[in-house]
mmCIF file of C-alpha atoms in Angstrom:
data_model
loop_
_atom_site.group_PDB
_atom_site.id
_atom_site.type_symbol
_atom_site.label_atom_id
_atom_site.label_comp_id
_atom_site.label_asym_id
_atom_site.label_seq_id
_atom_site.Cartn_x
_atom_site.Cartn_y
_atom_site.Cartn_z
ATOM 1 C CA MET R 1 45.278 135.320 62.374
ATOM 2 C CA SER R 2 42.907 132.626 63.590
ATOM 3 C CA ILE R 3 44.780 130.065 61.489
ATOM 4 C CA LEU R 4 48.118 131.057 63.082
ATOM 5 C CA VAL R 5 46.625 130.831 66.579
ATOM 6 C CA SER R 6 45.123 127.414 65.901
ATOM 7 C CA ASN R 7 48.425 126.152 64.462
ATOM 8 C CA SER R 8 50.390 127.368 67.492
ATOM 9 C CA LEU R 9 47.856 125.770 69.837
ATOM 10 C CA ALA R 10 48.125 122.495 67.931
ATOM 11 C CA ARG R 11 51.940 122.574 68.161
ATOM 12 C CA GLY R 12 51.701 123.294 71.880
ATOM 13 C CA LEU R 13 49.335 120.381 72.428
ATOM 14 C CA ARG R 14 51.656 118.057 70.496
ATOM 15 C CA ARG R 15 54.610 119.142 72.649
ATOM 16 C CA GLU R 16 52.590 118.564 75.826
ATOM 17 C CA ARG R 17 51.542 115.116 74.640
ATOM 18 C CA ALA R 18 55.180 114.285 73.816
ATOM 19 C CA VAL R 19 56.293 115.376 77.284
ATOM 20 C CA ASP R 20 53.452 113.409 78.889
ATOM 21 C CA THR R 21 54.415 110.340 76.836
ATOM 22 C CA ARG R 22 58.086 110.579 77.859
ATOM 23 C CA THR R 23 57.059 111.013 81.498
ATOM 24 C CA ALA R 24 54.657 108.087 81.330
ATOM 25 C CA ASP R 25 57.392 105.920 79.812
ATOM 26 C CA ARG R 26 59.559 106.351 82.908
ATOM 27 C CA GLN R 27 59.075 104.529 86.189
ATOM 28 C CA TRP R 28 60.861 105.232 89.449
ATOM 29 C CA LEU R 29 60.230 102.058 91.444
ATOM 30 C CA HIS R 30 62.385 99.362 89.878
ATOM 31 C CA TRP R 31 65.173 96.832 90.466
ATOM 32 C CA ALA R 32 68.028 99.188 89.544
ATOM 33 C CA TRP R 33 67.799 100.747 93.001
ATOM 34 C CA LEU R 34 69.464 97.580 94.334
ATOM 35 C CA PRO R 35 72.710 98.139 92.357
ATOM 36 C CA VAL R 36 72.609 101.841 93.265
ATOM 37 C CA LEU R 37 72.288 101.136 96.999
ATOM 38 C CA ALA R 38 74.826 98.293 96.825
ATOM 39 C CA GLY R 39 77.287 100.517 94.957
ATOM 40 C CA LEU R 40 76.863 103.251 97.573
ATOM 41 C CA GLY R 41 77.379 100.748 100.395
ATOM 42 C CA LEU R 42 80.522 99.356 98.764
ATOM 43 C CA SER R 43 81.859 102.872 98.104
ATOM 44 C CA LEU R 44 81.378 103.948 101.728
ATOM 45 C CA LEU R 45 82.899 100.688 102.962
ATOM 46 C CA GLY R 46 85.895 101.338 100.719
ATOM 47 C CA ILE R 47 86.355 104.880 102.039
ATOM 48 C CA ALA R 48 86.251 103.607 105.626
ATOM 49 C CA ALA R 49 88.769 100.857 104.802
ATOM 50 C CA ILE R 50 91.137 103.264 103.027
ATOM 51 C CA SER R 51 91.035 105.595 106.051
ATOM 52 C CA THR R 52 92.510 102.792 108.174
ATOM 53 C CA THR R 53 95.999 103.530 106.840
ATOM 54 C CA GLU R 54 95.573 106.392 104.328
ATOM 55 C CA PRO R 55 93.199 109.094 105.680
ATOM 56 C CA VAL R 56 94.276 111.618 103.024
ATOM 57 C CA LEU R 57 93.476 109.178 100.222
ATOM 58 C CA ALA R 58 90.132 108.453 101.886
ATOM 59 C CA GLN R 59 89.252 112.152 101.638
ATOM 60 C CA ARG R 60 90.178 112.161 97.947
ATOM 61 C CA GLN R 61 88.062 109.046 97.416
ATOM 62 C CA CYS R 62 85.108 110.944 98.906
ATOM 63 C CA GLY R 63 85.616 113.570 96.211
ATOM 64 C CA PHE R 64 85.757 110.895 93.515
ATOM 65 C CA LEU R 65 82.521 109.419 94.872
ATOM 66 C CA ILE R 66 80.745 112.766 94.572
ATOM 67 C CA VAL R 67 81.994 113.219 90.995
ATOM 68 C CA GLY R 68 80.944 109.668 90.131
ATOM 69 C CA MET R 69 77.444 110.087 91.532
ATOM 70 C CA LEU R 70 76.968 113.412 89.717
ATOM 71 C CA ALA R 71 78.053 111.784 86.450
ATOM 72 C CA ALA R 72 75.715 108.872 87.187
ATOM 73 C CA ALA R 73 72.794 111.229 87.809
ATOM 74 C CA PHE R 74 73.352 112.838 84.407
ATOM 75 C CA VAL R 75 73.690 109.563 82.477
ATOM 76 C CA GLY R 76 70.838 107.865 84.336
ATOM 77 C CA ALA R 77 68.446 110.664 83.387
ATOM 78 C CA GLN R 78 68.991 110.060 79.664
ATOM 79 C CA GLN R 79 66.867 107.922 77.375
ATOM 80 C CA TRP R 80 68.412 104.455 77.053
ATOM 81 C CA ARG R 81 68.061 104.305 73.241
ATOM 82 C CA TRP R 82 71.030 106.615 72.690
ATOM 83 C CA MET R 83 73.288 103.836 73.995
ATOM 84 C CA ARG R 84 72.386 101.449 71.199
ATOM 85 C CA ARG R 85 72.591 104.228 68.624
ATOM 86 C CA TRP R 86 76.071 105.310 69.726
ATOM 87 C CA ALA R 87 77.370 101.920 70.911
ATOM 88 C CA TRP R 88 79.974 101.281 68.221
ATOM 89 C CA ILE R 89 81.104 104.916 68.067
ATOM 90 C CA LEU R 90 81.742 104.998 71.832
ATOM 91 C CA PHE R 91 83.526 101.653 71.589
ATOM 92 C CA ALA R 92 85.744 102.928 68.745
ATOM 93 C CA VAL R 93 86.618 106.131 70.634
ATOM 94 C CA ASN R 94 87.527 104.074 73.698
ATOM 95 C CA LEU R 95 89.748 101.837 71.545
ATOM 96 C CA ALA R 96 91.477 104.964 70.233
ATOM 97 C CA PHE R 97 92.338 105.932 73.818
ATOM 98 C CA LEU R 98 93.824 102.462 74.371
ATOM 99 C CA VAL R 99 95.939 102.881 71.227
ATOM 100 C CA LEU R 100 97.096 106.302 72.465
ATOM 101 C CA LEU R 101 98.507 104.669 75.595
ATOM 102 C CA LEU R 102 100.746 102.442 73.473
ATOM 103 C CA ILE R 103 102.265 105.173 71.272
ATOM 104 C CA PRO R 104 105.854 105.493 72.573
ATOM 105 C CA PHE R 105 106.453 109.161 71.669
ATOM 106 C CA VAL R 106 103.400 110.461 73.578
ATOM 107 C CA PRO R 107 104.926 112.502 76.451
ATOM 108 C CA ASP R 108 104.679 111.382 80.059
ATOM 109 C CA SER R 109 102.729 114.550 80.837
ATOM 110 C CA ILE R 110 99.828 113.034 78.868
ATOM 111 C CA VAL R 111 100.301 109.298 79.429
ATOM 112 C CA ARG R 112 101.541 108.620 82.942
ATOM 113 C CA PRO R 113 103.541 105.382 83.287
ATOM 114 C CA ARG R 114 103.427 103.616 86.657
ATOM 115 C CA ASN R 115 105.471 100.567 87.584
ATOM 116 C CA GLY R 116 106.384 100.077 83.941
ATOM 117 C CA ALA R 117 102.749 100.122 82.738
ATOM 118 C CA ARG R 118 101.135 102.783 80.524
ATOM 119 C CA ARG R 119 97.466 102.718 81.575
ATOM 120 C CA TRP R 120 96.561 106.287 82.579
ATOM 121 C CA ILE R 121 95.850 109.521 80.699
ATOM 122 C CA ASN R 122 96.453 112.718 82.661
ATOM 123 C CA LEU R 123 93.289 114.810 82.980
ATOM 124 C CA GLY R 124 94.645 117.131 85.663
ATOM 125 C CA ALA R 125 92.807 116.365 88.898
ATOM 126 C CA LEU R 126 91.983 112.842 87.695
ATOM 127 C CA ASP R 127 93.977 110.179 85.859
ATOM 128 C CA PHE R 128 91.694 108.526 83.318
ATOM 129 C CA GLN R 129 92.186 104.776 82.803
ATOM 130 C CA PRO R 130 90.604 103.789 79.448
ATOM 131 C CA SER R 131 90.657 100.089 80.361
ATOM 132 C CA GLU R 132 88.040 100.848 83.040
ATOM 133 C CA LEU R 133 85.612 102.533 80.654
ATOM 134 C CA ILE R 134 86.179 99.952 77.891
ATOM 135 C CA LYS R 135 84.409 97.388 80.079
ATOM 136 C CA LEU R 136 81.178 99.360 79.718
ATOM 137 C CA THR R 137 81.528 100.405 76.072
ATOM 138 C CA TRP R 138 82.456 96.829 75.097
ATOM 139 C CA VAL R 139 79.401 95.405 76.900
ATOM 140 C CA VAL R 140 77.131 97.931 75.154
ATOM 141 C CA ALA R 141 78.690 97.242 71.730
ATOM 142 C CA MET R 142 78.396 93.466 72.176
ATOM 143 C CA ALA R 143 74.778 93.850 73.276
ATOM 144 C CA ALA R 144 74.048 95.930 70.167
ATOM 145 C CA TRP R 145 75.547 93.153 68.031
ATOM 146 C CA MET R 146 73.996 90.175 69.841
ATOM 147 C CA ARG R 147 70.489 91.655 70.202
ATOM 148 C CA THR R 148 69.592 89.935 66.923
ATOM 149 C CA THR R 149 69.457 86.289 67.970
ATOM 150 C CA ALA R 150 70.410 85.083 64.496
ATOM 151 C CA HIS R 151 73.912 86.504 64.994
ATOM 152 C CA VAL R 152 74.727 84.164 67.883
ATOM 153 C CA LYS R 153 72.780 81.120 66.731
ATOM 154 C CA ARG R 154 75.478 80.481 64.124
ATOM 155 C CA PHE R 155 78.987 79.333 64.985
ATOM 156 C CA SER R 156 80.394 82.052 62.719
ATOM 157 C CA GLY R 157 78.451 84.662 64.693
ATOM 158 C CA ILE R 158 80.016 83.500 67.959
ATOM 159 C CA ILE R 159 83.476 83.590 66.385
ATOM 160 C CA ALA R 160 82.774 87.157 65.220
ATOM 161 C CA THR R 161 82.025 88.277 68.791
ATOM 162 C CA ILE R 162 85.245 86.638 69.981
ATOM 163 C CA VAL R 163 87.282 88.359 67.259
ATOM 164 C CA VAL R 164 85.838 91.776 68.168
ATOM 165 C CA THR R 165 86.515 91.101 71.856
ATOM 166 C CA LEU R 166 90.142 90.216 71.118
ATOM 167 C CA VAL R 167 90.773 93.800 69.934
ATOM 168 C CA PRO R 168 90.404 95.508 73.360
ATOM 169 C CA VAL R 169 91.831 92.431 75.082
ATOM 170 C CA GLY R 170 94.987 92.619 72.965
ATOM 171 C CA LEU R 171 95.406 96.359 73.549
ATOM 172 C CA ILE R 172 94.987 95.925 77.314
ATOM 173 C CA ILE R 173 97.506 93.059 77.404
ATOM 174 C CA LEU R 174 100.080 95.292 75.671
ATOM 175 C CA GLN R 175 99.859 97.937 78.451
ATOM 176 C CA PRO R 176 100.583 95.361 80.085
ATOM 177 C CA ASP R 177 97.443 94.427 82.064
ATOM 178 C CA LEU R 178 96.747 90.724 81.548
ATOM 179 C CA ASP R 179 94.532 90.498 84.630
ATOM 180 C CA SER R 180 91.917 92.979 83.389
ATOM 181 C CA ALA R 181 92.031 91.441 79.917
ATOM 182 C CA LEU R 182 91.145 87.975 81.218
ATOM 183 C CA LEU R 183 87.912 89.336 82.698
ATOM 184 C CA PHE R 184 86.346 89.703 79.248
ATOM 185 C CA ALA R 185 86.151 85.961 78.475
ATOM 186 C CA PRO R 186 83.722 84.861 81.245
ATOM 187 C CA VAL R 187 81.575 87.978 80.766
ATOM 188 C CA LEU R 188 81.324 87.254 77.032
ATOM 189 C CA LEU R 189 80.274 83.691 77.860
ATOM 190 C CA VAL R 190 77.485 84.940 80.153
ATOM 191 C CA MET R 191 76.247 87.388 77.512
ATOM 192 C CA LEU R 192 76.274 84.724 74.782
ATOM 193 C CA LEU R 193 74.203 82.411 76.974
ATOM 194 C CA ALA R 194 71.747 85.218 77.699
ATOM 195 C CA ALA R 195 71.519 85.975 73.972
ATOM 196 C CA GLY R 196 70.531 82.395 73.182
ATOM 197 C CA ALA R 197 73.765 81.042 71.701
ATOM 198 C CA ARG R 198 73.866 77.285 71.173
ATOM 199 C CA VAL R 199 75.419 75.602 74.200
ATOM 200 C CA LYS R 200 77.202 72.973 72.090
ATOM 201 C CA TYR R 201 79.122 75.700 70.237
ATOM 202 C CA LEU R 202 80.128 77.330 73.522
ATOM 203 C CA LEU R 203 81.265 73.969 74.921
ATOM 204 C CA ILE R 204 83.440 73.367 71.864
ATOM 205 C CA ILE R 205 85.097 76.773 72.237
ATOM 206 C CA ALA R 206 85.508 76.300 76.016
ATOM 207 C CA CYS R 207 87.159 72.892 75.541
ATOM 208 C CA ILE R 208 89.588 74.343 73.000
ATOM 209 C CA ALA R 209 90.436 77.178 75.412
ATOM 210 C CA VAL R 210 91.033 74.755 78.307
ATOM 211 C CA VAL R 211 93.345 72.609 76.168
ATOM 212 C CA LEU R 212 95.325 75.601 74.895
ATOM 213 C CA ALA R 213 95.548 77.434 78.255
ATOM 214 C CA PRO R 214 98.587 75.477 79.582
ATOM 215 C CA CYS R 215 100.399 76.213 76.317
ATOM 216 C CA SER R 216 100.332 79.925 77.174
ATOM 217 C CA TYR R 217 102.486 79.450 80.298
ATOM 218 C CA PRO R 218 105.869 79.679 78.493
ATOM 219 C CA ILE R 219 104.903 82.946 76.753
ATOM 220 C CA LEU R 220 103.740 84.670 79.938
ATOM 221 C CA LYS R 221 105.945 87.361 81.425
ATOM 222 C CA LYS R 222 108.175 86.316 84.314
ATOM 223 C CA HIS R 223 106.123 88.080 87.005
ATOM 224 C CA GLN R 224 102.964 86.398 85.697
ATOM 225 C CA ARG R 225 104.579 82.944 85.841
ATOM 226 C CA ASP R 226 105.841 83.771 89.336
ATOM 227 C CA ARG R 227 102.271 84.458 90.490
ATOM 228 C CA ILE R 228 101.102 81.058 89.270
ATOM 229 C CA ASP R 229 104.103 79.332 90.867
ATOM 230 C CA THR R 230 103.422 81.147 94.147
ATOM 231 C CA LEU R 231 99.784 80.029 94.175
ATOM 232 C CA ILE R 232 100.797 76.409 93.604
ATOM 233 C CA ALA R 233 103.363 76.696 96.415
ATOM 234 C CA GLN R 234 100.688 78.045 98.777
ATOM 235 C CA ILE R 235 98.291 75.237 97.902
ATOM 236 C CA VAL R 236 100.880 72.528 98.645
ATOM 237 C CA GLY R 237 102.037 74.288 101.831
ATOM 238 C CA ASP R 238 105.470 75.384 100.570
ATOM 239 C CA THR R 239 106.432 78.546 102.503
ATOM 240 C CA ARG R 240 109.808 79.138 100.845
ATOM 241 C CA LEU R 241 108.372 81.877 98.610
ATOM 242 C CA ASN R 242 106.642 83.793 101.413
ATOM 243 C CA ASN R 243 109.459 86.338 101.659
ATOM 244 C CA GLY R 244 109.937 86.578 97.913
ATOM 245 C CA ASN R 245 107.374 86.371 95.159
ATOM 246 C CA GLY R 246 104.730 85.228 97.625
ATOM 247 C CA PHE R 247 105.239 88.082 100.102
ATOM 248 C CA GLN R 248 102.149 90.067 99.088
ATOM 249 C CA SER R 249 99.880 87.038 99.074
ATOM 250 C CA SER R 250 101.193 85.637 102.370
ATOM 251 C CA ARG R 251 100.798 89.025 104.116
ATOM 252 C CA ALA R 252 97.228 89.324 102.837
ATOM 253 C CA VAL R 253 96.311 85.841 104.073
ATOM 254 C CA THR R 254 97.917 86.564 107.467
ATOM 255 C CA LEU R 255 95.982 89.804 107.934
ATOM 256 C CA THR R 256 92.745 88.201 106.784
ATOM 257 C CA ALA R 257 93.153 85.496 109.426
ATOM 258 C CA ALA R 258 94.030 88.104 112.080
ATOM 259 C CA GLY R 259 90.592 89.699 111.750
ATOM 260 C CA GLY R 260 88.764 86.756 113.287
ATOM 261 C CA ILE R 261 84.985 86.986 113.443
ATOM 262 C CA VAL R 262 84.408 90.615 114.427
ATOM 263 C CA GLY R 263 87.719 92.233 113.463
ATOM 264 C CA SER R 264 90.531 94.040 115.261
ATOM 265 C CA GLY R 265 89.220 97.592 115.163
ATOM 266 C CA LYS R 266 90.733 100.588 113.390
ATOM 267 C CA ASP R 267 93.810 101.231 115.540
ATOM 268 C CA GLU R 268 94.902 97.626 115.996
ATOM 269 C CA SER R 269 94.272 96.685 112.367
ATOM 270 C CA GLY R 270 96.193 99.768 111.225
ATOM 271 C CA ALA R 271 99.134 98.691 113.373
ATOM 272 C CA LEU R 272 98.957 95.119 112.046
ATOM 273 C CA ILE R 273 98.907 96.314 108.441
ATOM 274 C CA HIS R 274 101.866 98.619 109.065
ATOM 275 C CA TYR R 275 103.835 95.913 110.906
ATOM 276 C CA ASN R 276 103.193 93.305 108.196
ATOM 277 C CA ARG R 277 104.071 95.823 105.435
ATOM 278 C CA LEU R 278 101.131 94.822 103.241
ATOM 279 C CA PRO R 279 101.751 96.149 99.697
ATOM 280 C CA GLU R 280 98.923 97.943 97.838
ATOM 281 C CA GLU R 281 96.715 97.910 100.934
ATOM 282 C CA HIS R 282 94.436 100.659 99.597
ATOM 283 C CA THR R 283 94.015 99.191 96.089
ATOM 284 C CA ASP R 284 94.549 95.533 95.165
ATOM 285 C CA MET R 285 94.645 94.185 98.728
ATOM 286 C CA ILE R 286 91.940 96.278 100.353
ATOM 287 C CA PHE R 287 89.810 93.196 101.054
ATOM 288 C CA ALA R 288 92.506 92.083 103.520
ATOM 289 C CA VAL R 289 92.162 95.467 105.255
ATOM 290 C CA ILE R 290 88.377 95.066 105.467
ATOM 291 C CA VAL R 291 88.542 91.586 106.997
ATOM 292 C CA CYS R 292 91.378 92.576 109.342
ATOM 293 C CA ARG R 293 89.407 95.578 110.630
ATOM 294 C CA TRP R 294 85.851 94.173 110.628
ATOM 295 C CA GLY R 295 86.521 90.446 110.606
ATOM 296 C CA LEU R 296 84.558 87.729 108.863
ATOM 297 C CA LEU R 297 81.393 89.784 109.343
ATOM 298 C CA GLY R 298 82.912 92.618 107.318
ATOM 299 C CA GLY R 299 83.863 90.238 104.526
ATOM 300 C CA LEU R 300 80.377 88.727 104.484
ATOM 301 C CA ALA R 301 78.835 92.211 104.415
ATOM 302 C CA LEU R 302 80.910 93.047 101.349
ATOM 303 C CA TRP R 303 79.814 89.845 99.624
ATOM 304 C CA ALA R 304 76.184 90.540 100.534
ATOM 305 C CA LEU R 305 76.425 93.954 98.868
ATOM 306 C CA ALA R 306 78.069 92.363 95.823
ATOM 307 C CA ALA R 307 75.303 89.762 95.581
ATOM 308 C CA MET R 308 72.735 92.547 95.944
ATOM 309 C CA TYR R 309 74.340 94.410 93.026
ATOM 310 C CA ALA R 310 74.468 91.327 90.793
ATOM 311 C CA PHE R 311 70.904 90.283 91.649
ATOM 312 C CA GLY R 312 69.597 93.774 90.937
ATOM 313 C CA ALA R 313 71.388 93.859 87.569
ATOM 314 C CA PHE R 314 70.018 90.405 86.736
ATOM 315 C CA MET R 315 66.466 91.499 87.552
ATOM 316 C CA VAL R 316 66.877 94.631 85.437
ATOM 317 C CA GLY R 317 67.791 92.285 82.588
ATOM 318 C CA VAL R 318 64.829 89.998 83.274
ATOM 319 C CA ARG R 319 62.402 92.938 83.301
ATOM 320 C CA ALA R 320 63.973 94.706 80.310
ATOM 321 C CA GLY R 321 61.652 95.188 77.377
ATOM 322 C CA THR R 322 64.352 94.596 74.762
ATOM 323 C CA MET R 323 67.070 92.060 74.066
ATOM 324 C CA PHE R 324 69.588 94.919 73.988
ATOM 325 C CA GLY R 325 68.624 96.046 77.493
ATOM 326 C CA ARG R 326 68.701 92.489 78.782
ATOM 327 C CA LEU R 327 72.219 91.860 77.464
ATOM 328 C CA VAL R 328 73.594 95.163 78.761
ATOM 329 C CA ALA R 329 72.214 94.515 82.259
ATOM 330 C CA VAL R 330 73.474 90.921 82.375
ATOM 331 C CA GLY R 331 76.894 91.965 81.059
ATOM 332 C CA ILE R 332 77.281 94.740 83.635
ATOM 333 C CA GLY R 333 76.226 92.491 86.518
ATOM 334 C CA ALA R 334 78.618 89.740 85.421
ATOM 335 C CA MET R 335 81.520 92.167 84.929
ATOM 336 C CA VAL R 336 81.249 93.716 88.405
ATOM 337 C CA PHE R 337 80.568 90.461 90.258
ATOM 338 C CA LEU R 338 83.328 88.461 88.542
ATOM 339 C CA GLN R 339 85.869 91.217 89.179
ATOM 340 C CA LEU R 340 84.934 91.213 92.860
ATOM 341 C CA MET R 341 85.195 87.433 92.975
ATOM 342 C CA VAL R 342 88.688 87.455 91.431
ATOM 343 C CA ASN R 343 89.949 90.169 93.783
ATOM 344 C CA THR R 344 88.713 88.494 96.960
ATOM 345 C CA GLY R 345 89.909 85.115 95.684
ATOM 346 C CA MET R 346 93.471 86.336 95.235
ATOM 347 C CA THR R 347 93.413 88.006 98.666
ATOM 348 C CA ILE R 348 92.562 84.785 100.500
ATOM 349 C CA GLY R 349 95.024 82.755 98.427
ATOM 350 C CA VAL R 350 92.769 80.689 96.144
ATOM 351 C CA LEU R 351 93.669 82.600 92.946
ATOM 352 C CA PRO R 352 96.976 84.033 91.682
ATOM 353 C CA VAL R 353 97.748 87.586 92.807
ATOM 354 C CA SER R 354 96.784 90.083 90.123
ATOM 355 C CA GLY R 355 96.415 93.810 89.725
ATOM 356 C CA MET R 356 92.629 93.589 89.597
ATOM 357 C CA THR R 357 90.993 96.046 91.977
ATOM 358 C CA LEU R 358 87.890 95.568 94.117
ATOM 359 C CA PRO R 359 84.932 97.316 92.401
ATOM 360 C CA PHE R 360 83.687 100.461 94.199
ATOM 361 C CA VAL R 361 85.998 99.693 97.143
ATOM 362 C CA SER R 362 89.611 100.068 95.970
ATOM 363 C CA TYR R 363 91.119 103.547 95.796
ATOM 364 C CA GLY R 364 91.025 105.115 92.348
ATOM 365 C CA GLY R 365 89.065 107.957 90.826
ATOM 366 C CA SER R 366 88.894 106.641 87.267
ATOM 367 C CA SER R 367 87.602 103.252 88.391
ATOM 368 C CA LEU R 368 85.023 104.667 90.810
ATOM 369 C CA VAL R 369 83.624 107.228 88.365
ATOM 370 C CA CYS R 370 83.382 104.637 85.568
ATOM 371 C CA LEU R 371 81.620 102.188 87.885
ATOM 372 C CA TRP R 372 79.025 104.784 88.846
ATOM 373 C CA ILE R 373 78.443 105.629 85.183
ATOM 374 C CA THR R 374 78.045 101.897 84.551
ATOM 375 C CA THR R 375 75.494 101.643 87.361
ATOM 376 C CA SER R 376 73.575 104.609 85.972
ATOM 377 C CA VAL R 377 73.165 102.694 82.697
ATOM 378 C CA LEU R 378 71.260 100.044 84.660
ATOM 379 C CA PHE R 379 69.116 102.812 86.124
ATOM 380 C CA ALA R 380 68.365 104.240 82.677
ATOM 381 C CA LEU R 381 67.371 100.796 81.392
ATOM 382 C CA ALA R 382 65.136 100.011 84.367
ATOM 383 C CA SER R 383 63.445 103.419 84.284
ATOM 384 C CA ARG R 384 61.917 102.641 80.894
ATOM 385 C CA ARG R 385 58.437 101.219 81.313
ATOM 386 C CA SER R 386 58.205 97.932 79.400
ATOM 387 C CA ARG R 387 55.237 97.205 77.123
ATOM 388 C CA GLY R 388 56.205 93.657 76.234
ATOM 389 C CA PHE R 389 59.474 92.158 75.038
ATOM 390 C CA ASP R 390 60.933 93.318 71.721
ATOM 391 C CA LEU R 391 63.557 90.819 70.577
ATOM 392 C CA ASP R 392 65.222 93.053 68.014
ATOM 393 C CA ALA R 393 65.014 96.435 69.760
#
């Protein structure tokens, strides 16, 4: 009997020590709070902007925000090591969802086509867009691969990462969604630099890409070529396309200019948006709504929140105790910030119009929930107390 009691006491002490160790390994004051607060600020700004013309959609976006934050709370409470362990499995499952979208005999009740594109899977109350989640699972898978510096020190290792990246990129292009697919290239470049890839190899690949880029123009779809032609026309001051292919871009630029410094207010900006018939005002072109309603100050506030998010993600990477954590944090920060830069750039007429949404701000449940899950990954990484840097962990 005494032996049984002593054994049970020993097991209890071991469990208590394990719990104490797990608790001691977590810290609650860290840089990931910056992306969390920035994401919340951007989400609330988006809801307010959507309510300018679509109050019902704004209420639905509030519901999506709650779901996203609950999902983030669950993921952020987990140990970060499961991500590396399951990285390739999650990536493969996500790729399977992208393949499902392209199977022609899958009924519309499961895959919902919109404007000729098959990007959404019907989940009842929420339409799931796999191309949103693939951004996270791809970053995690690439970080798991590149955490061993030897992989990216060799030219063949860099080519391997590009080949793997081309798989989701190709599937997304076939939806078709060229705009989202193009986001992977600059993020991969940032991650390769953070992983210690040789700059001369990256320069060689970049030069080849720049030379070959113009050759892709003839194989682009007509609407994609029209966007490039419209941008060139805007740059040279040609207004002949403003009522045709350039209508969306010209309306966005007009409304952005109408906001002035402090904006037009809710009622006046709503009337201006309605009068100018701005397409996709609650999704792709929501930055024009923000600047029209709150002026230049509103646009600068959005950019300040975006910079806060990117800086917080960068600092999570700097303070990470592993190469894997560093690459995941840098990849997430680059993905969100570059997407925001492209969206605002197209709204003010310095980039071709695309279907790329504004992170946390544009209407869309799938996008918002995935972004909050992505942010919670930063939180999970930063919550781990570092005891030195482990290159291969």
